[in-house]
Short mmCIF file of C-alpha atoms in Angstrom, two decimals:
data_model
loop_
_atom_site.label_atom_id
_atom_site.label_comp_id
_atom_site.label_asym_id
_atom_site.label_seq_id
_atom_site.Cartn_x
_atom_site.Cartn_y
_atom_site.Cartn_z
CA MET A 1 -5.16 -31.66 10.17
CA ILE A 2 -6.59 -29.07 8.04
CA ALA A 3 -3.19 -26.89 9.13
CA ASP A 4 -1.38 -29.88 7.70
CA ILE A 5 -3.10 -29.86 4.29
CA GLY A 6 -2.66 -26.59 4.20
CA PHE A 7 1.10 -26.61 4.76
CA TYR A 8 1.71 -29.15 2.23
CA ILE A 9 -0.22 -27.10 -0.77
CA VAL A 10 1.96 -24.12 0.19
CA ALA A 11 5.04 -25.74 0.39
CA PHE A 12 4.44 -27.44 -2.73
CA ALA A 13 3.55 -24.21 -4.28
CA MET A 14 7.08 -22.89 -3.17
CA LEU A 15 8.97 -25.82 -4.35
CA VAL A 16 7.43 -25.14 -7.69
CA SER A 17 7.81 -21.26 -7.77
CA ALA A 18 11.52 -21.84 -6.44
CA ILE A 19 12.24 -24.38 -9.64
CA TRP A 20 10.77 -21.95 -11.84
CA ALA A 21 12.60 -19.09 -10.65
CA VAL A 22 15.93 -21.02 -11.71
CA THR A 23 14.58 -22.85 -14.76
CA ALA A 24 12.56 -19.67 -16.70
CA LYS A 25 14.00 -18.78 -19.89
CA ASN A 26 12.64 -15.36 -19.48
CA ILE A 27 14.58 -13.13 -16.69
CA LEU A 28 11.45 -11.27 -15.59
CA HIS A 29 9.62 -14.64 -15.11
CA SER A 30 12.29 -15.53 -12.72
CA ALA A 31 11.55 -12.37 -10.59
CA LEU A 32 7.84 -13.04 -10.87
CA ALA A 33 8.46 -16.76 -9.35
CA LEU A 34 10.65 -15.49 -6.75
CA ILE A 35 7.63 -13.35 -5.63
CA GLY A 36 5.37 -16.49 -5.73
CA SER A 37 8.20 -18.41 -3.50
CA PHE A 38 8.63 -15.35 -0.83
CA PHE A 39 4.91 -14.90 -0.73
CA GLY A 40 4.83 -18.94 0.15
CA THR A 41 7.33 -17.86 3.02
CA ALA A 42 5.22 -15.28 4.49
CA ILE A 43 1.93 -17.74 4.16
CA LEU A 44 4.18 -20.20 6.60
CA TYR A 45 4.88 -17.59 9.08
CA LEU A 46 1.18 -16.60 8.61
CA MET A 47 0.25 -20.33 9.76
CA LEU A 48 2.52 -20.57 12.67
CA SER A 49 0.78 -17.13 13.84
CA ALA A 50 3.89 -14.96 13.47
CA GLU A 51 2.21 -12.14 11.83
CA PHE A 52 4.37 -9.16 12.00
CA ILE A 53 7.09 -11.11 10.59
CA ALA A 54 5.14 -12.46 7.44
CA VAL A 55 4.12 -8.45 7.12
CA ALA A 56 7.76 -8.28 7.44
CA GLN A 57 8.92 -10.85 4.81
CA VAL A 58 5.98 -9.28 2.18
CA LEU A 59 7.45 -5.79 2.72
CA VAL A 60 10.88 -6.24 2.58
CA TYR A 61 11.05 -9.08 0.05
CA ILE A 62 8.43 -8.36 -2.32
CA GLY A 63 8.06 -4.52 -1.74
CA GLY A 64 11.56 -3.93 -1.70
CA VAL A 65 14.60 -6.72 -2.68
CA VAL A 66 11.90 -8.17 -5.80
CA ILE A 67 11.06 -4.59 -6.89
CA PHE A 68 14.61 -3.34 -7.27
CA VAL A 69 15.29 -6.45 -9.01
CA ILE A 70 12.51 -6.02 -11.52
CA PHE A 71 13.87 -2.64 -12.06
CA ILE A 72 17.20 -3.21 -12.81
CA ILE A 73 16.04 -6.09 -15.30
CA LEU A 74 14.00 -3.36 -16.85
CA LEU A 75 16.98 -0.44 -16.99
CA THR A 76 19.18 -3.25 -18.62
CA SER A 77 17.20 -6.01 -20.71
CA ARG A 78 14.16 -5.87 -23.48
CA LEU A 79 11.32 -8.01 -24.05
CA GLY A 80 13.06 -10.19 -26.76
CA ASP A 81 16.41 -10.45 -25.51
CA LYS A 82 17.72 -13.88 -26.06
CA ALA A 83 18.30 -15.69 -22.69
CA GLU A 84 21.99 -16.42 -21.69
CA ILE A 85 22.44 -20.40 -21.59
CA ALA A 86 25.07 -21.15 -18.68
CA PRO A 87 27.86 -23.05 -20.04
CA ALA A 88 27.65 -27.06 -19.17
CA MET A 89 30.73 -26.69 -17.05
CA ARG A 90 29.21 -23.89 -15.01
CA LYS A 91 25.81 -25.93 -14.34
CA ILE A 92 27.90 -28.70 -13.21
CA LEU A 93 29.71 -26.74 -11.01
CA ALA A 94 26.45 -24.52 -9.34
CA PHE A 95 24.91 -28.29 -9.46
CA ALA A 96 27.62 -29.71 -7.04
CA LEU A 97 27.63 -26.26 -5.30
CA CYS A 98 24.22 -25.97 -4.29
CA SER A 99 24.15 -29.90 -3.10
CA ALA A 100 27.37 -29.54 -0.64
CA MET A 101 25.13 -26.64 0.89
CA LEU A 102 21.95 -28.34 1.13
CA GLY A 103 23.59 -31.74 2.48
CA THR A 104 25.46 -29.49 5.35
CA PHE A 105 22.29 -27.76 6.15
CA LEU A 106 20.53 -31.26 6.59
CA HIS A 107 23.44 -32.33 8.34
CA ALA A 108 23.24 -29.29 10.76
CA LEU A 109 19.38 -29.56 11.25
CA ASP A 110 19.97 -33.36 11.97
CA ARG A 111 22.41 -32.73 14.94
CA ALA A 112 20.70 -30.14 16.09
CA GLY A 113 17.52 -32.89 16.25
CA TYR A 114 15.27 -30.42 13.91
CA LEU A 115 15.28 -32.65 10.69
CA VAL A 116 12.28 -34.72 12.12
CA ASN A 117 10.84 -33.08 14.69
CA THR A 118 7.50 -34.75 16.64
CA LYS A 119 7.35 -32.05 19.54
CA THR A 120 4.71 -29.91 19.35
CA ALA A 121 5.10 -26.47 21.28
CA THR A 122 2.26 -24.18 21.62
CA ALA A 123 3.34 -20.14 22.38
CA ALA A 124 1.35 -17.31 23.70
CA SER A 125 -0.39 -16.04 21.10
CA ASP A 126 1.03 -12.41 21.20
CA PHE A 127 4.23 -13.84 21.45
CA ALA A 128 5.61 -12.59 17.93
CA SER A 129 3.49 -9.54 18.25
CA MET A 130 5.11 -6.29 17.41
CA ARG A 131 5.10 -4.70 20.83
CA ASN A 132 7.07 -8.06 22.16
CA ILE A 133 9.16 -8.18 19.42
CA GLY A 134 10.47 -3.94 19.86
CA LEU A 135 10.56 -5.30 23.49
CA ARG A 136 12.92 -8.23 22.99
CA PHE A 137 15.10 -5.94 20.43
CA LEU A 138 15.79 -2.99 23.03
CA ASP A 139 16.01 -4.97 25.84
CA PRO A 140 19.79 -4.70 27.18
CA GLY A 141 19.22 -7.53 29.50
CA ALA A 142 19.71 -11.20 28.87
CA ASN A 143 16.85 -11.89 27.13
CA GLY A 144 17.08 -8.81 24.62
CA PHE A 145 19.04 -8.46 21.89
CA LEU A 146 20.04 -4.73 22.24
CA VAL A 147 23.68 -5.13 20.74
CA PRO A 148 22.96 -7.16 17.55
CA PHE A 149 19.87 -4.51 17.06
CA GLU A 150 22.17 -1.39 17.19
CA ILE A 151 25.08 -3.45 15.21
CA ILE A 152 22.53 -4.20 12.33
CA SER A 153 21.60 -0.57 12.26
CA LEU A 154 25.33 0.53 12.00
CA LEU A 155 26.04 -2.06 9.10
CA LEU A 156 22.82 -0.37 7.48
CA LEU A 157 24.74 3.08 7.78
CA ILE A 158 27.51 1.65 6.38
CA THR A 159 25.56 0.33 3.47
CA VAL A 160 23.94 3.63 2.84
CA ILE A 161 27.32 5.34 2.81
CA GLY A 162 28.98 3.16 0.35
CA ALA A 163 26.04 3.77 -2.05
CA ILE A 164 26.61 7.26 -2.01
CA VAL A 165 30.26 6.89 -2.27
CA ILE A 166 29.71 4.71 -5.56
CA ALA A 167 27.07 6.58 -7.02
CA ARG A 168 28.46 9.90 -6.80
CA LYS A 169 30.63 11.31 -9.65
CA GLU A 170 34.18 11.76 -9.82
CA GLY A 171 35.37 14.98 -9.24
CA GLU A 172 32.55 16.34 -7.47
CA MET B 1 -23.00 -5.54 25.43
CA ASP B 2 -19.70 -5.42 23.79
CA LEU B 3 -20.41 -4.90 19.98
CA SER B 4 -16.48 -5.03 19.20
CA THR B 5 -16.44 -8.49 19.24
CA THR B 6 -19.98 -9.39 17.65
CA ASN B 7 -20.28 -10.73 14.14
CA PHE B 8 -24.01 -10.49 13.31
CA ILE B 9 -23.93 -12.63 10.18
CA GLY B 10 -21.18 -15.18 11.54
CA ASP B 11 -23.55 -15.95 14.47
CA LEU B 12 -26.68 -16.16 12.38
CA VAL B 13 -24.56 -18.75 10.08
CA ARG B 14 -23.23 -20.51 13.03
CA GLU B 15 -27.03 -20.86 14.38
CA TYR B 16 -28.12 -22.74 11.34
CA SER B 17 -25.04 -24.84 10.11
CA PRO B 18 -23.02 -27.25 12.18
CA TYR B 19 -19.75 -26.89 10.40
CA SER B 20 -17.85 -23.75 11.42
CA TRP B 21 -16.28 -23.38 8.00
CA VAL B 22 -19.61 -22.26 6.35
CA ALA B 23 -19.49 -19.11 8.88
CA SER B 24 -15.88 -18.56 7.52
CA ILE B 25 -17.11 -18.85 3.64
CA VAL B 26 -19.93 -16.69 4.50
CA ASN B 27 -18.28 -13.80 6.12
CA GLY B 28 -15.10 -14.11 3.68
CA VAL B 29 -17.17 -13.79 0.94
CA ILE B 30 -19.51 -10.92 2.48
CA ALA B 31 -16.40 -9.17 3.17
CA ILE B 32 -14.75 -9.33 -0.51
CA VAL B 33 -18.32 -8.16 -2.03
CA ALA B 34 -18.17 -5.22 0.62
CA ILE B 35 -15.03 -4.33 -0.28
CA MET B 36 -15.40 -4.34 -4.08
CA ALA B 37 -18.66 -2.49 -3.56
CA VAL B 38 -16.97 0.48 -1.61
CA GLY B 39 -13.98 0.29 -4.06
CA VAL B 40 -15.67 0.03 -7.57
CA GLY B 41 -19.25 1.60 -6.53
CA PRO B 42 -18.26 5.44 -5.94
CA SER B 43 -15.18 5.63 -8.61
CA PRO B 44 -18.00 6.53 -11.54
CA MET B 45 -19.07 8.98 -9.36
CA LEU B 46 -15.79 10.49 -8.68
CA ILE B 47 -14.46 10.34 -12.55
CA TRP B 48 -17.66 12.45 -13.19
CA TRP B 49 -17.07 14.91 -9.91
CA GLU B 50 -13.36 14.99 -11.20
CA ARG B 51 -14.63 16.22 -14.48
CA LYS B 52 -16.77 18.80 -12.84
CA VAL B 53 -14.14 20.35 -10.84
CA ALA B 54 -12.05 20.36 -13.77
CA ALA B 55 -14.59 22.46 -15.44
CA PHE B 56 -15.17 25.02 -12.48
CA THR B 57 -11.87 25.41 -12.30
CA GLN B 58 -11.35 26.36 -15.83
CA ALA B 59 -14.69 28.38 -15.90
CA ARG B 60 -16.40 25.67 -18.25
CA LEU B 61 -19.71 23.26 -17.65
CA GLY B 62 -18.17 20.28 -18.01
CA PRO B 63 -20.40 17.38 -18.90
CA MET B 64 -23.83 18.43 -19.09
CA ARG B 65 -25.91 16.64 -22.03
CA VAL B 66 -26.26 12.65 -20.51
CA GLY B 67 -28.65 12.82 -17.83
CA PRO B 68 -29.20 15.60 -15.46
CA TRP B 69 -26.00 17.95 -15.00
CA GLY B 70 -24.03 14.93 -16.83
CA LEU B 71 -24.41 12.40 -14.15
CA LEU B 72 -25.12 9.47 -16.73
CA GLN B 73 -21.91 10.57 -18.96
CA THR B 74 -19.15 8.38 -16.86
CA VAL B 75 -22.12 5.41 -17.41
CA CYS B 76 -21.71 6.01 -21.20
CA ASP B 77 -18.02 6.00 -20.82
CA VAL B 78 -18.01 2.96 -19.06
CA ILE B 79 -20.06 0.75 -21.58
CA LYS B 80 -18.02 2.21 -24.58
CA LEU B 81 -14.57 1.40 -23.09
CA LEU B 82 -16.03 -2.42 -22.04
CA PHE B 83 -17.59 -3.19 -25.42
CA LYS B 84 -14.12 -2.12 -26.76
CA GLU B 85 -11.79 -4.87 -28.48
CA LEU B 86 -8.97 -5.67 -26.00
CA ILE B 87 -5.83 -5.53 -28.17
CA THR B 88 -2.68 -7.46 -27.43
CA PRO B 89 0.41 -5.74 -28.96
CA HIS B 90 2.26 -7.90 -31.40
CA GLY B 91 5.57 -9.63 -29.40
CA ALA B 92 3.86 -8.69 -25.61
CA ASP B 93 4.72 -11.25 -23.08
CA LYS B 94 0.82 -12.01 -22.83
CA LEU B 95 1.35 -13.98 -19.17
CA LEU B 96 2.82 -10.60 -17.76
CA PHE B 97 0.30 -8.59 -20.00
CA PHE B 98 -2.55 -9.54 -18.41
CA LEU B 99 -1.35 -10.44 -14.58
CA ALA B 100 -0.02 -6.67 -14.51
CA PRO B 101 -3.64 -4.88 -14.36
CA ALA B 102 -4.64 -6.91 -11.89
CA LEU B 103 -1.88 -6.24 -9.46
CA PRO B 104 -2.66 -2.57 -8.69
CA LEU B 105 -6.58 -3.69 -8.12
CA THR B 106 -5.39 -6.20 -5.71
CA GLY B 107 -3.45 -4.13 -3.90
CA SER B 108 -5.80 -1.16 -3.27
CA PHE B 109 -8.32 -3.35 -2.34
CA LEU B 110 -6.24 -4.81 0.31
CA VAL B 111 -6.13 -1.52 1.72
CA LEU B 112 -9.56 -1.10 1.81
CA ALA B 113 -10.11 -4.33 3.77
CA VAL B 114 -8.23 -2.72 7.05
CA ILE B 115 -9.65 0.80 7.09
CA PRO B 116 -12.09 1.00 9.99
CA TRP B 117 -15.23 2.54 8.34
CA ASP B 118 -17.40 2.87 11.45
CA HIS B 119 -17.03 1.54 14.92
CA ASN B 120 -18.33 -2.12 13.99
CA LEU B 121 -17.32 -1.76 10.36
CA GLN B 122 -13.88 -3.17 9.35
CA VAL B 123 -13.26 -6.17 7.39
CA ALA B 124 -10.02 -7.36 8.81
CA ASN B 125 -7.95 -5.56 12.05
CA PRO B 126 -4.55 -7.08 11.97
CA GLY B 127 -2.42 -5.89 14.84
CA MET B 128 -0.03 -4.44 12.89
CA GLY B 129 -2.39 -2.52 10.29
CA VAL B 130 -0.05 0.32 9.15
CA PRO B 131 2.99 -2.03 8.11
CA PHE B 132 -0.09 -3.90 6.29
CA ILE B 133 -0.41 -1.17 4.32
CA ILE B 134 2.50 -0.27 3.45
CA ALA B 135 3.51 -3.86 2.34
CA VAL B 136 1.02 -4.31 0.19
CA SER B 137 0.67 -1.17 -1.20
CA SER B 138 4.17 -2.09 -3.05
CA LEU B 139 1.67 -4.64 -5.45
CA GLY B 140 0.94 -1.23 -7.17
CA ILE B 141 4.71 -0.47 -8.11
CA LEU B 142 5.20 -4.15 -9.36
CA GLY B 143 1.96 -3.90 -11.57
CA THR B 144 3.35 -0.77 -13.07
CA LEU B 145 6.78 -2.21 -13.95
CA LEU B 146 5.41 -5.17 -15.08
CA ALA B 147 2.89 -3.60 -17.23
CA GLY B 148 5.58 -1.27 -18.71
CA TRP B 149 8.01 -4.22 -19.37
CA SER B 150 5.54 -6.97 -21.11
CA SER B 151 3.92 -3.93 -23.37
CA ASN B 152 6.97 -4.28 -25.64
CA ASN B 153 7.05 -0.55 -26.35
CA LYS B 154 9.74 1.97 -25.60
CA PHE B 155 7.07 4.77 -24.54
CA SER B 156 5.62 2.18 -22.11
CA LEU B 157 8.64 0.84 -20.90
CA LEU B 158 10.14 4.59 -20.09
CA GLY B 159 6.65 5.47 -18.39
CA ALA B 160 6.96 2.45 -16.06
CA LEU B 161 10.65 3.29 -15.23
CA ARG B 162 9.33 7.06 -14.29
CA CYS B 163 6.25 5.90 -12.37
CA GLY B 164 8.22 2.96 -10.42
CA ALA B 165 10.93 5.12 -9.41
CA GLN B 166 8.47 7.94 -8.14
CA MET B 167 6.59 5.65 -6.50
CA ILE B 168 9.26 3.65 -4.72
CA SER B 169 11.03 7.23 -3.65
CA TYR B 170 7.29 9.03 -2.33
CA GLU B 171 6.56 5.61 -0.30
CA VAL B 172 9.77 6.23 1.68
CA SER B 173 7.98 9.37 2.50
CA LEU B 174 4.64 8.17 2.95
CA SER B 175 5.75 5.15 5.31
CA LEU B 176 7.89 7.66 7.77
CA ILE B 177 4.74 9.72 8.15
CA MET B 178 3.16 6.82 8.68
CA LEU B 179 5.08 5.69 11.52
CA PHE B 180 5.01 9.27 13.08
CA VAL B 181 1.34 8.91 13.63
CA VAL B 182 1.94 5.54 14.98
CA LEU B 183 4.58 7.16 17.39
CA MET B 184 2.20 9.56 18.48
CA SER B 185 -0.57 7.31 19.32
CA GLY B 186 1.56 4.61 20.78
CA SER B 187 -0.55 1.92 17.95
CA ALA B 188 0.43 0.46 14.97
CA ASP B 189 -3.62 -0.80 14.67
CA VAL B 190 -5.57 1.28 12.33
CA ARG B 191 -8.57 1.43 14.83
CA GLU B 192 -6.45 2.44 17.45
CA ILE B 193 -5.35 5.24 15.97
CA VAL B 194 -8.54 6.67 15.20
CA LEU B 195 -9.86 5.71 18.39
CA SER B 196 -6.48 7.52 19.96
CA GLN B 197 -8.32 11.23 18.26
CA GLN B 198 -11.45 10.71 20.57
CA GLY B 199 -13.18 14.14 21.63
CA ASN B 200 -13.25 17.10 19.70
CA VAL B 201 -11.38 18.43 16.73
CA THR B 202 -8.09 19.43 18.86
CA ASP B 203 -7.65 15.99 19.48
CA TRP B 204 -7.35 15.01 15.79
CA TRP B 205 -3.31 14.53 15.44
CA ILE B 206 -3.38 17.35 12.79
CA ILE B 207 -3.76 19.81 15.64
CA LYS B 208 -3.21 17.71 18.62
CA ALA B 209 0.90 17.46 17.93
CA PRO B 210 1.56 20.98 17.72
CA PHE B 211 3.05 22.33 14.39
CA LEU B 212 4.34 18.94 13.58
CA GLY B 213 0.70 17.56 12.85
CA ILE B 214 0.01 19.85 10.36
CA ALA B 215 3.16 19.32 8.68
CA ALA B 216 3.06 15.83 8.57
CA PHE B 217 -0.50 16.53 7.10
CA VAL B 218 1.16 18.49 4.52
CA MET B 219 3.71 16.32 3.51
CA TYR B 220 1.62 13.19 3.54
CA MET B 221 -0.67 14.75 1.10
CA ILE B 222 2.69 15.99 -1.37
CA SER B 223 3.66 12.44 -1.29
CA ALA B 224 0.45 11.06 -1.70
CA THR B 225 -0.08 12.95 -4.61
CA ALA B 226 3.19 11.63 -6.33
CA GLU B 227 2.45 8.07 -4.95
CA LEU B 228 -0.65 8.22 -6.83
CA ASN B 229 0.54 9.56 -9.85
CA ARG B 230 -1.86 12.24 -10.07
CA GLY B 231 -1.16 15.76 -11.46
CA PRO B 232 0.81 17.92 -11.34
CA PHE B 233 3.14 14.53 -10.29
CA ASP B 234 1.79 12.82 -13.24
CA MET B 235 5.37 12.32 -15.27
CA SER B 236 4.80 9.03 -15.98
CA GLU B 237 1.96 9.45 -18.07
CA ALA B 238 2.92 12.59 -19.34
CA GLU B 239 0.96 12.85 -23.08
CA GLN B 240 3.71 15.61 -24.79
CA GLU B 241 6.58 13.13 -23.66
CA LEU B 242 5.27 9.54 -23.17
CA THR B 243 1.84 9.17 -25.23
CA ALA B 244 0.37 7.58 -22.03
CA GLY B 245 2.82 5.95 -20.21
CA PHE B 246 3.09 2.49 -18.96
CA HIS B 247 -0.52 1.66 -20.09
CA THR B 248 0.02 3.14 -23.68
CA GLU B 249 -0.92 -0.27 -25.08
CA TYR B 250 -3.65 -1.09 -22.94
CA SER B 251 -7.18 -0.97 -24.14
CA SER B 252 -10.70 -1.91 -23.13
CA THR B 253 -11.19 -4.00 -19.89
CA ALA B 254 -7.49 -4.10 -18.65
CA PHE B 255 -7.26 -0.28 -19.36
CA ALA B 256 -10.52 -0.11 -17.24
CA MET B 257 -8.59 -1.96 -14.59
CA PHE B 258 -5.95 0.45 -14.46
CA PHE B 259 -7.84 3.13 -14.44
CA LEU B 260 -10.08 1.85 -11.55
CA ALA B 261 -7.07 1.28 -9.44
CA GLU B 262 -6.17 4.97 -9.71
CA TYR B 263 -9.25 6.05 -8.42
CA ILE B 264 -9.77 3.21 -5.79
CA ASN B 265 -5.91 4.45 -4.65
CA MET B 266 -7.22 7.29 -4.40
CA VAL B 267 -10.32 6.56 -1.85
CA ALA B 268 -7.89 4.43 0.22
CA THR B 269 -4.91 7.18 -0.09
CA SER B 270 -7.89 9.67 1.21
CA ALA B 271 -9.26 7.19 3.78
CA LEU B 272 -5.94 6.96 5.24
CA ALA B 273 -5.12 10.39 5.54
CA SER B 274 -8.61 10.58 7.45
CA VAL B 275 -7.94 7.98 9.58
CA PHE B 276 -4.25 9.29 10.25
CA PHE B 277 -5.11 12.88 10.69
CA LEU B 278 -8.64 13.72 10.76
CA GLY B 279 -10.19 11.31 13.38
CA GLY B 280 -11.49 9.07 10.65
CA PHE B 281 -15.22 7.79 11.38
CA LEU B 282 -15.44 10.15 14.31
CA PRO B 283 -18.13 12.99 14.39
CA PHE B 284 -16.81 16.43 13.74
CA ALA B 285 -16.58 18.22 17.21
CA PHE B 286 -16.09 21.90 18.37
CA PRO B 287 -14.18 22.78 21.07
CA ASP B 288 -15.43 24.57 23.92
CA PHE B 289 -11.80 25.62 25.30
CA GLY B 290 -13.42 25.52 28.84
CA PHE B 291 -14.70 29.01 28.27
CA ALA B 292 -18.09 29.24 30.37
CA PRO B 293 -20.64 30.74 28.35
CA ILE B 294 -20.23 28.78 25.12
CA VAL B 295 -20.19 24.93 27.21
CA GLY B 296 -23.73 24.29 26.83
CA VAL B 297 -24.42 25.68 23.35
CA VAL B 298 -21.20 23.69 22.03
CA ALA B 299 -22.41 20.74 23.48
CA SER B 300 -25.78 20.76 22.00
CA ILE B 301 -24.13 21.13 18.50
CA ASN B 302 -21.70 18.70 19.29
CA GLY B 303 -24.53 16.41 20.21
CA ALA B 304 -27.14 17.22 16.83
CA LEU B 305 -23.42 16.17 14.84
CA ALA B 306 -23.01 13.18 16.41
CA ILE B 307 -25.91 11.92 15.46
CA LEU B 308 -25.07 11.20 12.20
CA PRO B 309 -23.32 7.81 11.68
CA GLY B 310 -19.45 7.25 11.35
CA PHE B 311 -19.78 5.96 7.92
CA PHE B 312 -21.07 9.19 7.08
CA TRP B 313 -18.19 11.33 8.49
CA MET B 314 -15.81 8.83 7.09
CA ALA B 315 -17.44 9.41 3.47
CA GLY B 316 -17.36 12.95 4.02
CA LYS B 317 -13.63 13.54 5.14
CA ILE B 318 -13.00 11.40 1.94
CA LEU B 319 -14.80 13.10 -0.27
CA PHE B 320 -13.06 16.29 0.91
CA LEU B 321 -9.55 14.96 0.78
CA ILE B 322 -10.69 13.85 -2.79
CA THR B 323 -11.57 17.34 -3.95
CA LEU B 324 -8.59 18.74 -2.62
CA PHE B 325 -6.49 15.81 -4.80
CA MET B 326 -8.27 17.44 -7.66
CA PHE B 327 -7.90 21.03 -7.13
CA PHE B 328 -4.08 20.27 -6.86
CA ARG B 329 -4.34 18.61 -10.34
CA TRP B 330 -5.71 21.42 -11.97
CA THR B 331 -4.15 24.32 -10.22
CA TYR B 332 -0.41 23.46 -10.45
CA PRO B 333 1.96 23.08 -13.70
CA ARG B 334 4.10 19.96 -13.75
CA PRO B 335 7.55 19.97 -12.47
CA ARG B 336 10.30 17.79 -14.38
CA VAL B 337 11.18 14.59 -13.56
CA ASP B 338 14.29 15.50 -11.79
CA GLN B 339 12.81 18.19 -9.90
CA LEU B 340 10.44 15.79 -8.46
CA MET B 341 12.93 13.17 -7.49
CA SER B 342 15.16 16.16 -5.75
CA LEU B 343 12.01 17.54 -3.76
CA GLU B 344 11.75 13.80 -2.32
CA TRP B 345 15.20 13.19 -2.02
CA LYS B 346 16.96 16.52 -0.90
CA PHE B 347 13.66 17.66 0.66
CA LEU B 348 10.88 15.43 1.91
CA LEU B 349 13.00 12.72 3.05
CA PRO B 350 14.98 14.66 5.50
CA ALA B 351 12.23 17.11 6.56
CA ASN B 352 10.41 13.50 7.74
CA LEU B 353 13.28 12.11 9.33
CA ILE B 354 13.60 15.54 11.51
CA LEU B 355 9.91 15.40 11.92
CA LEU B 356 10.19 11.63 13.42
CA GLY B 357 12.55 12.52 15.78
CA LEU B 358 11.00 16.17 16.77
CA GLY B 359 7.64 13.80 17.10
CA ALA B 360 10.06 11.34 19.91
CA VAL B 361 11.13 14.31 21.69
CA PHE B 362 7.63 15.87 21.83
CA ILE B 363 6.32 12.59 23.58
CA ALA B 364 9.14 12.34 25.73
CA PHE B 365 8.42 15.51 26.97
CA GLY B 366 4.91 15.71 26.88
CA LEU B 367 4.30 18.78 24.62
CA ILE B 368 1.43 16.86 22.88
CA LEU B 369 -2.10 18.84 23.75
CA PRO B 370 -4.06 16.77 26.22
#
């Protein structure tokens, strides 16, 4: 019961900050609202007792992505810059695209039977512990994710090399 | 009785109150008060100590007028700071301007919450203590960046950018060194890392991992100095170039919060260094190398040293490391910004990756001291 109330409070806060992120006039306020939204997601993971994923959410999204977004805002804009207002046509287009995406997601969830989920499930308390996640990642068997894990590391390597190529000055 | 699972105050409250949430709230409030006391309490003393260390390095006496050996000087400074006017610069972003000083302080308190001060003295012990520490330390960077931007001052903005770039860069090294210790001790649980160093001095990770431990410790201290924005790596607040960096526009309590966060961060970083490399709350114990004539003497000396409680050892190690940080500040000249960046990306980062690889090799071939 208390967990349910907690879920709705967190979900409401996430929604409010997500809406604030897209409607704020000040671009840095948007970034800040995004942090609130990400933090709400981390709390939801905690409520699902997936502690490692919650920590990873904070580490990657708040500590990594948002910090870099703020860094770029700091480099490119100054306090007192006027906010760019998007033309009406672009707004309508964006709204249509987002609605289509939401519809697709809802439809897919509905087909899979997850939209209204009445089932409750309890997992072992350490199912998402760091040890278990690590073992599953490096397990070459049918239960493991060794190949996707290695492909992700390859992707990261390509990204790093790409960043170096872009950052390198001509003629060096 | 297994002390590690008991919760004295929690049980006491549970005995008198029929509701379980009362115990949770009482426990939470006590934990918060304890963290704030541990964090805020020693800071004025550390400021006094820093001034004394600075003075002795330069053959001066330092504060001497207020109280014996100037002990009350910091009290006067704090009172002066708190009674100053809180000025908001014209055109500042008010929301972010007053939110920013709270963030570094929050990050430091969250790190203090997972540090084991003694065998049964720890506010929270998440199973993934090390990732948690890495995650919450990013709040400090966030506060710095927001403070510089919202002040509406180009010096603040430049200082914040320098400071942010420096902290992000050195956090990579710090995280890799923490990973090295996790690899060595086989656990990301902060308490488990301390307990993996039980025994005498040669069981501390600084010595137990031959050569690698001392290299990791030296690199940790360099990265931590940069991460803390302390001299010689305090380019973000270089007075000659940027007035006071990102907190130029802050006065009174808002400035005090940044100042406090710097010292609490120093306590937290030193505590982590002591947990990772110097055996945390475990007492100092001499090794006897199995040399028969000295075994008895060494055992009795070690027994005498172990009488002192764990938090005493923890505090002693923290004070030692903090004094080391203060020596760095007053010994080395300040490098240039680009020199600092190339130190991280061209030297420390590759060195740490090699260290991590070598650590894995040492573990695989059993080269760790028994």
